[in-house]
Amino acid sequence: MNTASPDKFAKWKDVPRERIDWHPTIDEDKCRGCGMCVTTCGREVFDFDAAKKKAVVARPLQCLVGCTSCESWCVFNAISFPDKQRVRDLIKKEGILTTAKRELEQKLQQN
């Protein structure tokens, strides 16, 4: 069950999330339906297809950009991600370091 607000993950560092190609892909031939990704992902990216008895990427835009935790947890190597260089290139292209610096300064002022 997805409990996240639809707008909660709409942007990453001020970049609309739909412009960022970052989410897991599941190789159905390798997936054994253990549910580790479904039950462990804090962003509720996955659902479980009861008919197929396999995980599915139901909410790809909720995946935290750069996160690959589910790929690490999958003992069947069924989960993969795009090359991290895509994220690094996006950071440079979109000026995301400036946004991150501003966010850091705001956090430091709160403490």
GROMACS .gro file of C-alpha atoms in nm:
model
  111
    1MET     CA    1   0.000   0.000   0.000
    2ASN     CA    2   0.143   0.337  -0.104
    3THR     CA    3   0.120   0.587   0.181
    4ALA     CA    4   0.340   0.861   0.032
    5SER     CA    5   0.187   1.189  -0.076
    6PRO     CA    6   0.186   1.217  -0.459
    7ASP     CA    7   0.380   1.545  -0.446
    8LYS     CA    8   0.632   1.437  -0.183
    9PHE     CA    9   0.878   1.302  -0.438
   10ALA     CA   10   0.779   1.524  -0.734
   11LYS     CA   11   1.119   1.695  -0.744
   12TRP     CA   12   1.477   1.613  -0.662
   13LYS     CA   13   1.690   1.916  -0.584
   14ASP     CA   14   1.440   2.137  -0.769
   15VAL     CA   15   1.449   1.918  -1.083
   16PRO     CA   16   1.113   1.762  -1.177
   17ARG     CA   17   1.146   1.392  -1.105
   18GLU     CA   18   0.998   1.285  -1.439
   19ARG     CA   19   1.304   1.440  -1.610
   20ILE     CA   20   1.538   1.210  -1.419
   21ASP     CA   21   1.581   0.859  -1.559
   22TRP     CA   22   1.658   0.683  -1.233
   23HIS     CA   23   1.465   0.383  -1.105
   24PRO     CA   24   1.513   0.010  -1.062
   25THR     CA   25   1.446  -0.246  -1.332
   26ILE     CA   26   1.354  -0.603  -1.240
   27ASP     CA   27   1.469  -0.897  -1.450
   28GLU     CA   28   1.161  -1.120  -1.427
   29ASP     CA   29   1.364  -1.429  -1.514
   30LYS     CA   30   1.586  -1.376  -1.209
   31CYS     CA   31   1.321  -1.254  -0.962
   32ARG     CA   32   1.212  -1.528  -0.722
   33GLY     CA   33   0.942  -1.328  -0.546
   34CYS     CA   34   1.112  -1.321  -0.206
   35GLY     CA   35   0.965  -0.976  -0.135
   36MET     CA   36   1.285  -0.825   0.006
   37CYS     CA   37   1.261  -0.519  -0.220
   38VAL     CA   38   0.889  -0.473  -0.155
   39THR     CA   39   0.921  -0.486   0.223
   40THR     CA   40   1.247  -0.294   0.259
   41CYS     CA   41   1.217   0.003   0.021
   42GLY     CA   42   1.136   0.310   0.228
   43ARG     CA   43   1.002   0.492  -0.078
   44GLU     CA   44   0.742   0.223  -0.161
   45VAL     CA   45   0.869   0.193  -0.517
   46PHE     CA   46   0.767  -0.174  -0.543
   47ASP     CA   47   0.443  -0.369  -0.531
   48PHE     CA   48   0.396  -0.745  -0.537
   49ASP     CA   49   0.212  -0.902  -0.829
   50ALA     CA   50   0.028  -1.190  -0.662
   51ALA     CA   51  -0.060  -1.352  -0.995
   52LYS     CA   52   0.302  -1.361  -1.113
   53LYS     CA   53   0.440  -1.402  -0.761
   54LYS     CA   54   0.702  -1.140  -0.836
   55ALA     CA   55   0.788  -0.784  -0.741
   56VAL     CA   56   0.703  -0.504  -0.983
   57VAL     CA   57   0.828  -0.146  -1.005
   58ALA     CA   58   0.497   0.030  -0.942
   59ARG     CA   59   0.612   0.384  -0.857
   60PRO     CA   60   0.947   0.443  -1.031
   61LEU     CA   61   0.948   0.819  -0.974
   62GLN     CA   62   0.945   0.765  -0.599
   63CYS     CA   63   1.291   0.607  -0.612
   64LEU     CA   64   1.552   0.828  -0.448
   65VAL     CA   65   1.788   0.946  -0.718
   66GLY     CA   66   2.119   0.764  -0.679
   67CYS     CA   67   1.988   0.502  -0.435
   68THR     CA   68   2.065   0.139  -0.518
   69SER     CA   69   1.984  -0.025  -0.186
   70CYS     CA   70   1.732  -0.270  -0.330
   71GLU     CA   71   1.989  -0.383  -0.586
   72SER     CA   72   2.227  -0.461  -0.298
   73TRP     CA   73   1.958  -0.650  -0.103
   74CYS     CA   74   1.852  -0.869  -0.396
   75VAL     CA   75   2.032  -1.200  -0.349
   76PHE     CA   76   1.914  -1.311  -0.694
   77ASN     CA   77   2.069  -1.012  -0.877
   78ALA     CA   78   1.731  -0.940  -1.033
   79ILE     CA   79   1.742  -0.562  -0.980
   80SER     CA   80   1.950  -0.317  -1.182
   81PHE     CA   81   1.980   0.059  -1.227
   82PRO     CA   82   2.107   0.296  -1.494
   83ASP     CA   83   2.475   0.391  -1.481
   84LYS     CA   84   2.542   0.632  -1.192
   85GLN     CA   85   2.729   0.856  -1.435
   86ARG     CA   86   2.384   0.968  -1.558
   87VAL     CA   87   2.318   1.118  -1.216
   88ARG     CA   88   2.660   1.281  -1.202
   89ASP     CA   89   2.604   1.434  -1.546
   90LEU     CA   90   2.261   1.559  -1.438
   91ILE     CA   91   2.410   1.720  -1.127
   92LYS     CA   92   2.651   1.917  -1.346
   93LYS     CA   93   2.398   2.001  -1.619
   94GLU     CA   94   2.120   2.119  -1.386
   95GLY     CA   95   2.339   2.307  -1.137
   96ILE     CA   96   2.224   2.080  -0.857
   97LEU     CA   97   2.531   2.153  -0.645
   98THR     CA   98   2.401   2.508  -0.599
   99THR     CA   99   2.068   2.374  -0.475
  100ALA     CA  100   2.242   2.129  -0.242
  101LYS     CA  101   2.459   2.408  -0.101
  102ARG     CA  102   2.151   2.624  -0.037
  103GLU     CA  103   1.977   2.334   0.137
  104LEU     CA  104   2.285   2.273   0.351
  105GLU     CA  105   2.302   2.638   0.456
  106GLN     CA  106   1.934   2.629   0.553
  107LYS     CA  107   1.987   2.316   0.763
  108LEU     CA  108   2.288   2.466   0.936
  109GLN     CA  109   2.090   2.779   1.023
  110GLN     CA  110   1.819   2.565   1.183
  111ASN     CA  111   2.067   2.402   1.423
   0.00000   0.00000   0.00000
